[in-house]
mmCIF file of C-alpha atoms and ligand atoms in Angstrom:
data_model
loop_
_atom_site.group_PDB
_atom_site.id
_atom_site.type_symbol
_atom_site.label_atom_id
_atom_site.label_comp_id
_atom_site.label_asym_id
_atom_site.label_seq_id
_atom_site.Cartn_x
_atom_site.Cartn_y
_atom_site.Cartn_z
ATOM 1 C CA UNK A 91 59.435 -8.441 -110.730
ATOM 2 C CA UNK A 92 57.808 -6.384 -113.048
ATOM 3 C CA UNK A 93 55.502 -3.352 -111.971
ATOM 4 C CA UNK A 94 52.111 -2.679 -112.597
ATOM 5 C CA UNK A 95 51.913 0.839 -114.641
ATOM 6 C CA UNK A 96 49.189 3.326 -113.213
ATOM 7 C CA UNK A 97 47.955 4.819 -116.412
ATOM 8 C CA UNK A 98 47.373 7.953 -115.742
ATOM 9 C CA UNK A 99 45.418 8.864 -119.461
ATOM 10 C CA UNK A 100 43.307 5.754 -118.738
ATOM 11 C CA UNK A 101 42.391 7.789 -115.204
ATOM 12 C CA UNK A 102 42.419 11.047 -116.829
ATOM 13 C CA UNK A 103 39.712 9.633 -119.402
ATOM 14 C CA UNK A 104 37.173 8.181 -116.764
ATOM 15 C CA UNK A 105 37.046 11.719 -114.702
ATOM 16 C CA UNK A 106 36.389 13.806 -117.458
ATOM 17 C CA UNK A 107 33.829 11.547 -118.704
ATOM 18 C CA UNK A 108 32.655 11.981 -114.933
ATOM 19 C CA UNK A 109 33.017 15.652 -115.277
ATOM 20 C CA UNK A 110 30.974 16.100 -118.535
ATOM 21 C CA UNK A 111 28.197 14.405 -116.955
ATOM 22 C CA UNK A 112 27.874 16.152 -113.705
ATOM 23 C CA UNK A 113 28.375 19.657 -115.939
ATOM 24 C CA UNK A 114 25.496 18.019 -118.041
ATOM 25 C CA UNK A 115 23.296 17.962 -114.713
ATOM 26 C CA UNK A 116 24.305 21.259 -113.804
ATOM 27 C CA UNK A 117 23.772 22.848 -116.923
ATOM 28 C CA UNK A 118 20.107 21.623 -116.912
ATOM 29 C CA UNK A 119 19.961 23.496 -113.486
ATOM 30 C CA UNK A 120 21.024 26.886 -114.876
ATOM 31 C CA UNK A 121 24.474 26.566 -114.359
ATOM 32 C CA UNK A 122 27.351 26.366 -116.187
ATOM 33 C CA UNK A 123 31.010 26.637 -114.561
ATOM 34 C CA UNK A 124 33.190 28.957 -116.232
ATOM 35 C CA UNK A 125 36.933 29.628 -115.704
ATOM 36 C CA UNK A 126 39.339 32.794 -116.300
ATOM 37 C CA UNK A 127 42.421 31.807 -117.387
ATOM 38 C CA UNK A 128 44.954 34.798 -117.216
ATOM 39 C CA UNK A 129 48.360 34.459 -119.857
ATOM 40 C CA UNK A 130 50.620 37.858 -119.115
ATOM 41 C CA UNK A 131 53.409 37.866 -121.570
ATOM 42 C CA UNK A 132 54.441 35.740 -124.354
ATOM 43 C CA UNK A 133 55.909 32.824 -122.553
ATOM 44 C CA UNK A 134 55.891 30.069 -125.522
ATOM 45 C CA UNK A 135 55.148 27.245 -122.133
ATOM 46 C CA UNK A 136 52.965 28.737 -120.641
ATOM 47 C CA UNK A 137 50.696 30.220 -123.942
ATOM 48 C CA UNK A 138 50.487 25.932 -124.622
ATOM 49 C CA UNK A 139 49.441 25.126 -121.400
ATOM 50 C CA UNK A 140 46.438 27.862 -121.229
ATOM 51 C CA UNK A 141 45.419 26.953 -124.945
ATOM 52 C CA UNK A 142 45.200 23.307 -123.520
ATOM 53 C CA UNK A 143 43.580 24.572 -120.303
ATOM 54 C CA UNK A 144 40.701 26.687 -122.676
ATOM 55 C CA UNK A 145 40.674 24.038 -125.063
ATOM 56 C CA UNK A 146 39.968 21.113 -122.482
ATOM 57 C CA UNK A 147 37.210 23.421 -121.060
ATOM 58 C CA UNK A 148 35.653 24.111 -124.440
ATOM 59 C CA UNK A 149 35.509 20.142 -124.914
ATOM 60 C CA UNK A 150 33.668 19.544 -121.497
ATOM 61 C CA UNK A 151 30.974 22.324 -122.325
ATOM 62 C CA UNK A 152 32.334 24.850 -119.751
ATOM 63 C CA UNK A 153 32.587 28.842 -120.101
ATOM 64 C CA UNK A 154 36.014 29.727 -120.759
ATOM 65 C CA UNK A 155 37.894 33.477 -121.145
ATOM 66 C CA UNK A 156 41.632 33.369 -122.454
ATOM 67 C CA UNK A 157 42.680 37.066 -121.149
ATOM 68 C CA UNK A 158 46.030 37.522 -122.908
ATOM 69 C CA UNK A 159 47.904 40.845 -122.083
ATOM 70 C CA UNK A 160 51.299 42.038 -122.633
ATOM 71 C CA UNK A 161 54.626 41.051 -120.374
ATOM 72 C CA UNK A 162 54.961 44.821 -119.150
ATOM 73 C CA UNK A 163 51.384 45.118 -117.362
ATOM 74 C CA UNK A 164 51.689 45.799 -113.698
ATOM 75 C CA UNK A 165 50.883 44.889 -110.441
ATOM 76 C CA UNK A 166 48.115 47.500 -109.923
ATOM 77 C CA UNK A 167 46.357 46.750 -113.547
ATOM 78 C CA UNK A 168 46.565 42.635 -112.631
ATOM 79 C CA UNK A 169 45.183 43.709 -109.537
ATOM 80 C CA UNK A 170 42.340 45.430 -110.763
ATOM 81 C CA UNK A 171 41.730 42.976 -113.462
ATOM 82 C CA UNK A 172 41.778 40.228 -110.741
ATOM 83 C CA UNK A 173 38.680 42.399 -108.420
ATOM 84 C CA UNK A 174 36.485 41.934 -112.069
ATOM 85 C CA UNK A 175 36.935 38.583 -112.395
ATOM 86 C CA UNK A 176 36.080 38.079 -108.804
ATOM 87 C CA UNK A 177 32.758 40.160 -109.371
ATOM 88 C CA UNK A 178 31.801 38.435 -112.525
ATOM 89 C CA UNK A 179 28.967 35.991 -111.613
ATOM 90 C CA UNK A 180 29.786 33.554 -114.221
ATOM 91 C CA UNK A 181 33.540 33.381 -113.790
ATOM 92 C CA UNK A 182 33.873 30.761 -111.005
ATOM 93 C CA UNK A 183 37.113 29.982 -111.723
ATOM 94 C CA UNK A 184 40.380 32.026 -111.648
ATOM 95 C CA UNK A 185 43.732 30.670 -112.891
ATOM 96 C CA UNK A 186 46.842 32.836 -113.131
ATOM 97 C CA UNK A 187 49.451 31.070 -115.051
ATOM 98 C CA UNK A 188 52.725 31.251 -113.348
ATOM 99 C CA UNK A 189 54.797 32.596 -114.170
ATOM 100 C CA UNK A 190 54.219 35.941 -114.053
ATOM 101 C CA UNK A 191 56.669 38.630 -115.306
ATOM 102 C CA UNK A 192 59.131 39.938 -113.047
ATOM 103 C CA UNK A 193 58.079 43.538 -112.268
ATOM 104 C CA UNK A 194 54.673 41.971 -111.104
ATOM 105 C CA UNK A 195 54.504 40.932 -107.310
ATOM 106 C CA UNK A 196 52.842 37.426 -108.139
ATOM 107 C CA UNK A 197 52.257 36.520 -103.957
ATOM 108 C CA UNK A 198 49.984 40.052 -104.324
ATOM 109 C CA UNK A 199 47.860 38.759 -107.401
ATOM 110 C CA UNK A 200 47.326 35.283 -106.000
ATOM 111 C CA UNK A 201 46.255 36.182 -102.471
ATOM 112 C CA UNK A 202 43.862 39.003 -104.359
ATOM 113 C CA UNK A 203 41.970 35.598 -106.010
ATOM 114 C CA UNK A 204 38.649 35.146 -104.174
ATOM 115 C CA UNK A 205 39.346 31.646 -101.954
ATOM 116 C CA UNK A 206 36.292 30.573 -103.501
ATOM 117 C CA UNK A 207 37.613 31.284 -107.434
ATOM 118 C CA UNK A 208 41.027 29.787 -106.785
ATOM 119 C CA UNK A 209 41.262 26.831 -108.389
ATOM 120 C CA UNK A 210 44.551 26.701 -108.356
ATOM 121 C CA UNK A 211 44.081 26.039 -104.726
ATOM 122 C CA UNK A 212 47.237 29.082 -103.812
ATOM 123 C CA UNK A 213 45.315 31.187 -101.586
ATOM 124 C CA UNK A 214 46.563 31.265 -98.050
ATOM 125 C CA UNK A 215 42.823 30.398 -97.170
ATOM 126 C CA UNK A 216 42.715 27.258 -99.493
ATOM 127 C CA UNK A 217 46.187 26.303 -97.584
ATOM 128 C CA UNK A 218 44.420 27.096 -94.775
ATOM 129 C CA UNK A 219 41.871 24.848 -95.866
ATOM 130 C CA UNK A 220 43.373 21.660 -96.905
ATOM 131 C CA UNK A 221 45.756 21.763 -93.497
ATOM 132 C CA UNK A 222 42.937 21.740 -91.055
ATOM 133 C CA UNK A 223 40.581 19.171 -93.682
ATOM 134 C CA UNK A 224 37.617 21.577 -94.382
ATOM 135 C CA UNK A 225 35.735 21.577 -98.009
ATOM 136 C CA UNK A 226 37.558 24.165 -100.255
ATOM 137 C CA UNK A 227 39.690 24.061 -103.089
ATOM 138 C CA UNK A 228 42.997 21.819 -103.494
ATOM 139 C CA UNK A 229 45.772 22.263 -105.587
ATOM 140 C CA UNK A 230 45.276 20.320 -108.982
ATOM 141 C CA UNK A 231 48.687 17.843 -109.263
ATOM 142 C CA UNK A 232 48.934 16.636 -105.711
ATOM 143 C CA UNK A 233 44.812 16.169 -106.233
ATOM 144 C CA UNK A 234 45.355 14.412 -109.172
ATOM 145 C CA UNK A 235 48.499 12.092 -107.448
ATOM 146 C CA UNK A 236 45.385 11.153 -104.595
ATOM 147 C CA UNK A 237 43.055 9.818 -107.836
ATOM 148 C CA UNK A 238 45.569 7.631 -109.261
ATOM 149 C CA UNK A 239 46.271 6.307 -106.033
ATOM 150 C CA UNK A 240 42.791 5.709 -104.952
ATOM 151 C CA UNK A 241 41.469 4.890 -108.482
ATOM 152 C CA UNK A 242 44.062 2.312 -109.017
ATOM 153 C CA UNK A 243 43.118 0.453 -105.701
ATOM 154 C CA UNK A 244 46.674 1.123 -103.776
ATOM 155 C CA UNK A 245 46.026 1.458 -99.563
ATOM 156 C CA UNK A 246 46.536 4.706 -98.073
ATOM 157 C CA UNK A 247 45.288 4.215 -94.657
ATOM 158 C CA UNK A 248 48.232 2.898 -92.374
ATOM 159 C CA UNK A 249 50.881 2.843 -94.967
ATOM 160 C CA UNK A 250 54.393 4.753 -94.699
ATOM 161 C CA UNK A 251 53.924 7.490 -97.660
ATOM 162 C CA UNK A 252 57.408 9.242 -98.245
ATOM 163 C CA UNK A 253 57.039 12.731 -100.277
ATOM 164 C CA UNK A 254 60.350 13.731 -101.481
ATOM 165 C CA UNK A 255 60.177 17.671 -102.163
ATOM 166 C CA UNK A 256 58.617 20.125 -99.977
ATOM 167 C CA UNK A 257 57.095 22.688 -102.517
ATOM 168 C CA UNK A 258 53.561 24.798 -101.887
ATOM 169 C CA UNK A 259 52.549 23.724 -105.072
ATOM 170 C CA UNK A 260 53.331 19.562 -104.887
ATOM 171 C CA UNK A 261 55.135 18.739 -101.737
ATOM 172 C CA UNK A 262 53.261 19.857 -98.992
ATOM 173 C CA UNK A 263 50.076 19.684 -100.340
ATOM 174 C CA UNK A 264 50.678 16.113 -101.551
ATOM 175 C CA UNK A 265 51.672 15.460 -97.910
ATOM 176 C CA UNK A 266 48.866 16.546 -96.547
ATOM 177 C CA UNK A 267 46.784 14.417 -98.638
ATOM 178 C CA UNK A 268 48.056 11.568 -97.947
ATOM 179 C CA UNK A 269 47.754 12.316 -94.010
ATOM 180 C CA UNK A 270 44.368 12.874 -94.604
ATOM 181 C CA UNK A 271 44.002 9.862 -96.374
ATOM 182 C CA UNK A 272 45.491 8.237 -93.184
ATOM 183 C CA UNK A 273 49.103 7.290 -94.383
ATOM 184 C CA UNK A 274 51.997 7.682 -92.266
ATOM 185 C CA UNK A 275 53.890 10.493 -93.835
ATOM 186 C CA UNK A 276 57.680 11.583 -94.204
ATOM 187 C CA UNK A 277 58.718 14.549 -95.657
ATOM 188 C CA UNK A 278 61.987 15.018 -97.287
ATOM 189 C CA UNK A 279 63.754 17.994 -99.141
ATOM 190 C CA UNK A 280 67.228 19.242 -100.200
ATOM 191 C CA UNK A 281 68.538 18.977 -96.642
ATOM 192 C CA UNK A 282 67.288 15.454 -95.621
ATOM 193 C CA UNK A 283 69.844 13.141 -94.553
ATOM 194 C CA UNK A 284 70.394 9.989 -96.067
ATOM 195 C CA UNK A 285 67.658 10.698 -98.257
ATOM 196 C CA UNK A 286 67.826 7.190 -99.920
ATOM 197 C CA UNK A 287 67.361 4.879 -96.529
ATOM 198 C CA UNK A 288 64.502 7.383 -95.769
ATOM 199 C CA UNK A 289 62.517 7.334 -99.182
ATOM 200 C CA UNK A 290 63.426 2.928 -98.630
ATOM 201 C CA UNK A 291 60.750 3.061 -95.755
ATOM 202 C CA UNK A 292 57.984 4.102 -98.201
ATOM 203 C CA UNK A 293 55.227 1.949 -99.028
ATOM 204 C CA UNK A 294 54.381 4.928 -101.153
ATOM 205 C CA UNK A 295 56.861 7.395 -102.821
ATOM 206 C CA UNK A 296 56.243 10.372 -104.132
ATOM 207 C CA UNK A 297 59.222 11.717 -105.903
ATOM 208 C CA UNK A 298 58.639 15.612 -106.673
ATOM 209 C CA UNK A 299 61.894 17.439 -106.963
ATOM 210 C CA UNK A 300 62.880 18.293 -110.393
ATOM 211 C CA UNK A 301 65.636 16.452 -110.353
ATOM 212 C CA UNK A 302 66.261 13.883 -113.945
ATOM 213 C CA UNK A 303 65.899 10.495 -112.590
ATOM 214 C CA UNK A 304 67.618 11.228 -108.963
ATOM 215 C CA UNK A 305 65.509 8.174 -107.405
ATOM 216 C CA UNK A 306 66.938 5.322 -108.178
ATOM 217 C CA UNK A 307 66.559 1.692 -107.533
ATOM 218 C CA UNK A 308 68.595 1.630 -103.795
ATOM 219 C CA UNK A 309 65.515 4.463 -102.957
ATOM 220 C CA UNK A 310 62.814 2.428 -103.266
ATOM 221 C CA UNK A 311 61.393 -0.195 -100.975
ATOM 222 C CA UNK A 312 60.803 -3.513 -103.340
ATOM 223 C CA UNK A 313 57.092 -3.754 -103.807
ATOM 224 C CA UNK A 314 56.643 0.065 -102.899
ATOM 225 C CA UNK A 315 54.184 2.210 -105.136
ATOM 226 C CA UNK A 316 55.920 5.562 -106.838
ATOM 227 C CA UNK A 317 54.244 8.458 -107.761
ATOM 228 C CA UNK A 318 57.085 10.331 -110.453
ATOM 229 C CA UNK A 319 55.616 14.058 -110.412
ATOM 230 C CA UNK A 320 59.485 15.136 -112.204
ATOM 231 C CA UNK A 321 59.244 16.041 -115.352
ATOM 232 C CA UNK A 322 62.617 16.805 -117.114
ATOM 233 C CA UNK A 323 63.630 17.281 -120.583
ATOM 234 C CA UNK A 324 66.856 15.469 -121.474
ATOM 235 C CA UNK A 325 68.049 17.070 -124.681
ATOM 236 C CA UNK A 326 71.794 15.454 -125.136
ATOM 237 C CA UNK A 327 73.300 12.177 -125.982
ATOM 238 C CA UNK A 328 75.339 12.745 -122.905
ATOM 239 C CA UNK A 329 72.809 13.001 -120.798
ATOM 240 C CA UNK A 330 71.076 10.335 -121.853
ATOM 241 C CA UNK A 331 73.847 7.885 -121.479
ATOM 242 C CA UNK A 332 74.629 9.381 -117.870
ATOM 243 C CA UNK A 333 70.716 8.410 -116.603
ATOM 244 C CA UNK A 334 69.860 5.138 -118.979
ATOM 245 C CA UNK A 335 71.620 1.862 -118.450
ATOM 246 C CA UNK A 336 70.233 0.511 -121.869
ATOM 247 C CA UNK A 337 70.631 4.244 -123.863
ATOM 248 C CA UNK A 338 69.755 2.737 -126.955
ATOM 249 C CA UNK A 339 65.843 3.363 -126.815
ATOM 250 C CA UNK A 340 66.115 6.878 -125.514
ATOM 251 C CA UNK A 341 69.201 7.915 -127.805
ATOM 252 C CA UNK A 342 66.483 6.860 -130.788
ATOM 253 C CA UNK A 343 64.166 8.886 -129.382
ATOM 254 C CA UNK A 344 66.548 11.770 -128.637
ATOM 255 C CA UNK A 345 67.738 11.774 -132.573
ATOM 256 C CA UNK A 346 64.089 11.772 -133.761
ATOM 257 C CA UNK A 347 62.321 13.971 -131.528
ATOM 258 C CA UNK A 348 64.963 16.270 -130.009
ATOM 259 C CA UNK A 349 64.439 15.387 -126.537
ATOM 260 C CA UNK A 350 63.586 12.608 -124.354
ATOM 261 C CA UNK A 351 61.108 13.122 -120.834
ATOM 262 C CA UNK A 352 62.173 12.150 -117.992
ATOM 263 C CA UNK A 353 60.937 12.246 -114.231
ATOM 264 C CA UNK A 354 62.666 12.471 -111.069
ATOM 265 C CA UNK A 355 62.703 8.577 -111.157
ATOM 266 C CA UNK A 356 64.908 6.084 -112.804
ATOM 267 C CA UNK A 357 63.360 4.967 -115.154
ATOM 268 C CA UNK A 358 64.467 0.995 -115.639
ATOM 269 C CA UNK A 359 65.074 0.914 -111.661
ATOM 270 C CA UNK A 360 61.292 1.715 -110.909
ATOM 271 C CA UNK A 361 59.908 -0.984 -113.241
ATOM 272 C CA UNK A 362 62.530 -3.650 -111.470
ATOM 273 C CA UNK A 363 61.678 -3.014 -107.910
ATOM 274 C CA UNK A 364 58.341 -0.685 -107.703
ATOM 275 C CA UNK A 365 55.174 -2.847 -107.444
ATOM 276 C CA UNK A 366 53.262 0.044 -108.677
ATOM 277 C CA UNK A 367 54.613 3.174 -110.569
ATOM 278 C CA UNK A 368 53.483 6.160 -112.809
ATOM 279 C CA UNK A 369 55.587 6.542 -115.960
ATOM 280 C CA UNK A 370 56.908 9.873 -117.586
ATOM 281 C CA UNK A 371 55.150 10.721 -119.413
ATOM 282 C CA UNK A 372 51.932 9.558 -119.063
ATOM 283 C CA UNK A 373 51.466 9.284 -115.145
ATOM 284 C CA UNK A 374 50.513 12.100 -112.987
ATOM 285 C CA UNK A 375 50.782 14.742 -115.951
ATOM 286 C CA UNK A 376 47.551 13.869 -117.682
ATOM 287 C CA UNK A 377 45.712 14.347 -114.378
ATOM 288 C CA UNK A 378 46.842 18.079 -113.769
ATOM 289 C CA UNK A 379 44.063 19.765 -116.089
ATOM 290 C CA UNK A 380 41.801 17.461 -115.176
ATOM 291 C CA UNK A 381 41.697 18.586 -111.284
ATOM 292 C CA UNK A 382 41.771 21.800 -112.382
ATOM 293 C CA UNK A 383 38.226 21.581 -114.718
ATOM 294 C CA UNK A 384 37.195 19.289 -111.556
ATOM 295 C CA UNK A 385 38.051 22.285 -109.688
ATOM 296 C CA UNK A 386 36.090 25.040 -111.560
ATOM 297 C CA UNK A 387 33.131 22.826 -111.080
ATOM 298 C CA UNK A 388 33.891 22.238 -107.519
ATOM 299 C CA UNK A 389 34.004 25.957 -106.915
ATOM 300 C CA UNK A 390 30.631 26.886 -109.100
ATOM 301 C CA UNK A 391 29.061 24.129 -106.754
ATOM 302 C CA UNK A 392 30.591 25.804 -103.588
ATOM 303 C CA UNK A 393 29.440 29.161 -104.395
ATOM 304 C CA UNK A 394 25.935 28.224 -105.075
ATOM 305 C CA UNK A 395 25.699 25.794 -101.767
ATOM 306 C CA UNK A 396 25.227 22.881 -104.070
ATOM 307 C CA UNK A 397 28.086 21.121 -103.283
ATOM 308 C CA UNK A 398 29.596 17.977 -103.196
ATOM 309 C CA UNK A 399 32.036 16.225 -100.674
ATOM 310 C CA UNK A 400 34.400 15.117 -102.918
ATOM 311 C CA UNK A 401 36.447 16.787 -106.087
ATOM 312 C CA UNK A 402 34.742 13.739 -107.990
ATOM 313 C CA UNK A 403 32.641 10.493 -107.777
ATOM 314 C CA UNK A 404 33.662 7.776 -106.509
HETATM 315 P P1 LIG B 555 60.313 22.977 -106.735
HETATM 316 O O1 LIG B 555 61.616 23.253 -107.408
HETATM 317 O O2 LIG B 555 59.449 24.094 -106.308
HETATM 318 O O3 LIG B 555 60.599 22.081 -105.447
HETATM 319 C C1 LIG B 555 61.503 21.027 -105.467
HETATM 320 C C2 LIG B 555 61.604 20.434 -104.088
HETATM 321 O O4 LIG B 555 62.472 19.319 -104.156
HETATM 322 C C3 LIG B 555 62.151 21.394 -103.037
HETATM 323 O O5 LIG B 555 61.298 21.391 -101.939
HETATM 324 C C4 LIG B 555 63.519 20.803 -102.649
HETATM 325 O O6 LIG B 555 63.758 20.850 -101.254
HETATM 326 C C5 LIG B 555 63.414 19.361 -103.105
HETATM 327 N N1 LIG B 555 64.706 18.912 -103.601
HETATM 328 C C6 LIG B 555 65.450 19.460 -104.590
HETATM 329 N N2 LIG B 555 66.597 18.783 -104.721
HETATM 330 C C7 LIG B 555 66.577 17.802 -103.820
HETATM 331 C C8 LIG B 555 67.486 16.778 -103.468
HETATM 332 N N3 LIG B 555 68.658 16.638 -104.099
HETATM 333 N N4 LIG B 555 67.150 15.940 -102.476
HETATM 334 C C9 LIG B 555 65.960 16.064 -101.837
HETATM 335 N N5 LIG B 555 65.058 17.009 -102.129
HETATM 336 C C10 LIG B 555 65.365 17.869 -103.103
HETATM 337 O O7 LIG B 555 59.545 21.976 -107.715
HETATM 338 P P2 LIG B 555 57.965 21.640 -107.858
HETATM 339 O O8 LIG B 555 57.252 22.797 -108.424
HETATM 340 O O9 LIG B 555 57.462 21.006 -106.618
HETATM 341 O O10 LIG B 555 58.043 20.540 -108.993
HETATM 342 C C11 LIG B 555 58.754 19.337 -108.821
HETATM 343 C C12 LIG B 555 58.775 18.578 -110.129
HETATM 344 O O11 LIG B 555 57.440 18.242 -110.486
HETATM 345 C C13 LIG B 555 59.334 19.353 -111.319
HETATM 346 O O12 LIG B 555 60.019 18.469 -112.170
HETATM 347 C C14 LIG B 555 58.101 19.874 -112.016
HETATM 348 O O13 LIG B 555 58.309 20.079 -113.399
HETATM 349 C C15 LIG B 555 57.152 18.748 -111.769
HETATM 350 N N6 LIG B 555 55.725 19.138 -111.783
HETATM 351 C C16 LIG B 555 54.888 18.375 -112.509
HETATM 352 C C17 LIG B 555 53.546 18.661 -112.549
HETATM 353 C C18 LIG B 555 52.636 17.792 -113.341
HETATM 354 O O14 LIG B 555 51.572 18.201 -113.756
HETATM 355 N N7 LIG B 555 53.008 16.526 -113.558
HETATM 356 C C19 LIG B 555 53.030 19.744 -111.837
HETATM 357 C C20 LIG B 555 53.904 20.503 -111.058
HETATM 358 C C21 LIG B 555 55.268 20.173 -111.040
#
């Protein structure tokens, strides 16, 4: 059997052409969404991903504001800069990359977000939130796993969804959405036992650990969709030849680019036994920065009582 790839560029594309659209409308009703995105220190990641985050909002026609300061500002200046953005009228978004330098207490700065500017979905009140199903603001990658599922046609309701990895940021949320979405859900983490038989019993698997190609074939039920959030950066021969049973494609790849992606999910297995899978790359990554500019318009829409149901049309 060979599984069906869930193209997660292909889903990426069709939401922000749904996005640019419903900023069009709001735009021509006096309102444009804008988002705060807040870089402290010179961390080379995390300066990419905000220049991709600003860049991708510049493209859709949204406000952005890159606030770059250095890696020895403290708690008490983040804090205050955190109380303007909240009382800026045309900030409606606030994202704090993580992570934040060590001096700074980063639980302080995210719970001093405004629930209704965190669209990162962090704040205990977003948590809060998504656990008891009311309208707020959900954390952008286990949003994004939730449209590739239900863009890509694959049942929630009634089937056995195992999430392996218990993080605030993917895990749990991820859970949650999928028990909303009706599945039958299994959570598993560093101390599950028997991990494999478990993650077997999964019409859907969600494998979010950080852990280079850890699920393998004997993990997944034959026919089962997987969801690979993992993404790992194999950067030796050795390695590469420890996770690939056919190395020669990867070892290529490794000698021309200097590294090879991988997720938490074998990569040959998956396409063998999966019916469904996302690749690495290519899967659930593209979708990330899409939630989140779904999210800033979610939250403009929330403040102003003009909102919508869901993150984006159906
Ligand atoms: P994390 O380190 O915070 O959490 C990992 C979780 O996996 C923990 O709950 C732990 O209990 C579990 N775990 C670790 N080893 C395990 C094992 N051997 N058996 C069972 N469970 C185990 O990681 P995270 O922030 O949730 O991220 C997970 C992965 O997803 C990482 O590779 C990360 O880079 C990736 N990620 C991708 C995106 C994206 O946009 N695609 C976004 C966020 C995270």
């Amino acid at each position: 059997m060979t599984a069906r790839i869930l193209d997660g560029t292909k889903i990426r594309d069709t939401i922000m052409e749904e996005l640019a659209e419903q900023i069009r409308d709001l735009k021509g009703a006096g309102i444009t969404p804008g988002l705060a995105a807040v870089l402290v220190g010179e961390n080379p990641a995390s300066q990419i991903y905000v220049r991709s985050k600003v860049k991708t909002c510049e493209s859709l026609g949204l406000h952005s504001e890159k606030i770059e300061w250095p890696a020895d500002t403290s708690t008490e200046r983040l804090l205050q800069l955190v109380r303007d953005l909240n009382s800026r009228d045309e900030i409606d978004g606030i994202l704090v990359q993580l992570p934040l330098p060590p001096q700074v207490d980063t639980k302080a700065i995210l719970e001093a977000v405004s629930p209704s500017k965190d669209v990162d979905g962090f704040h205990p009140v977003n948590i809060g939130n998504l656990v008891s199903g009311r309208l707020g603001l959900v954390p952008c990658t286990p949003a994004g796993i939730i449209e590739v599922l239900r863009r890509s046609g694959i049942t929630m309701q009634g089937a056995r969804a195992v999430v392996i990895g218990r993080s605030d940021i993917v895990g749990k949320p991820v859970a949650m959405l999928l028990l909303h979405n009706h599945a039958t859900v299994t959570i598993c983490h560093s101390k599950t036992r028997d991990l494999a038989t478990v993650a077997r019993e999964g019409d859907i698997l969600v494998a979010a650990m950080g852990k280079a190609a850890f699920v393998t074939g004997e993990f997944i039920k034959p026919g089962a969709t997987v969801i690979d959030v993992g993404i790992n950066r194999l950067t030796t021969e050795e390695e590469v030849r420890r996770i690939f049973h056919d190395p020669a494609p990867p070892l290529e790849k490794l000698r021309s680019k200097g590294s090879v992606l991988v997720g938490d999910v074998q990569p040959e297995d998956v396409q063998e036994k999966a019916g469904a899978y996302t690749p690495v790359p290519g899967g659930v990554g593209p979708l990330t920065i899409a939630m989140l500019m779904a999210n800033t318009v979610q939250a403009a829409r929330l403040r102003r009582g003009v909102h919508r149901a869901r993150l984006v049309d159906d």
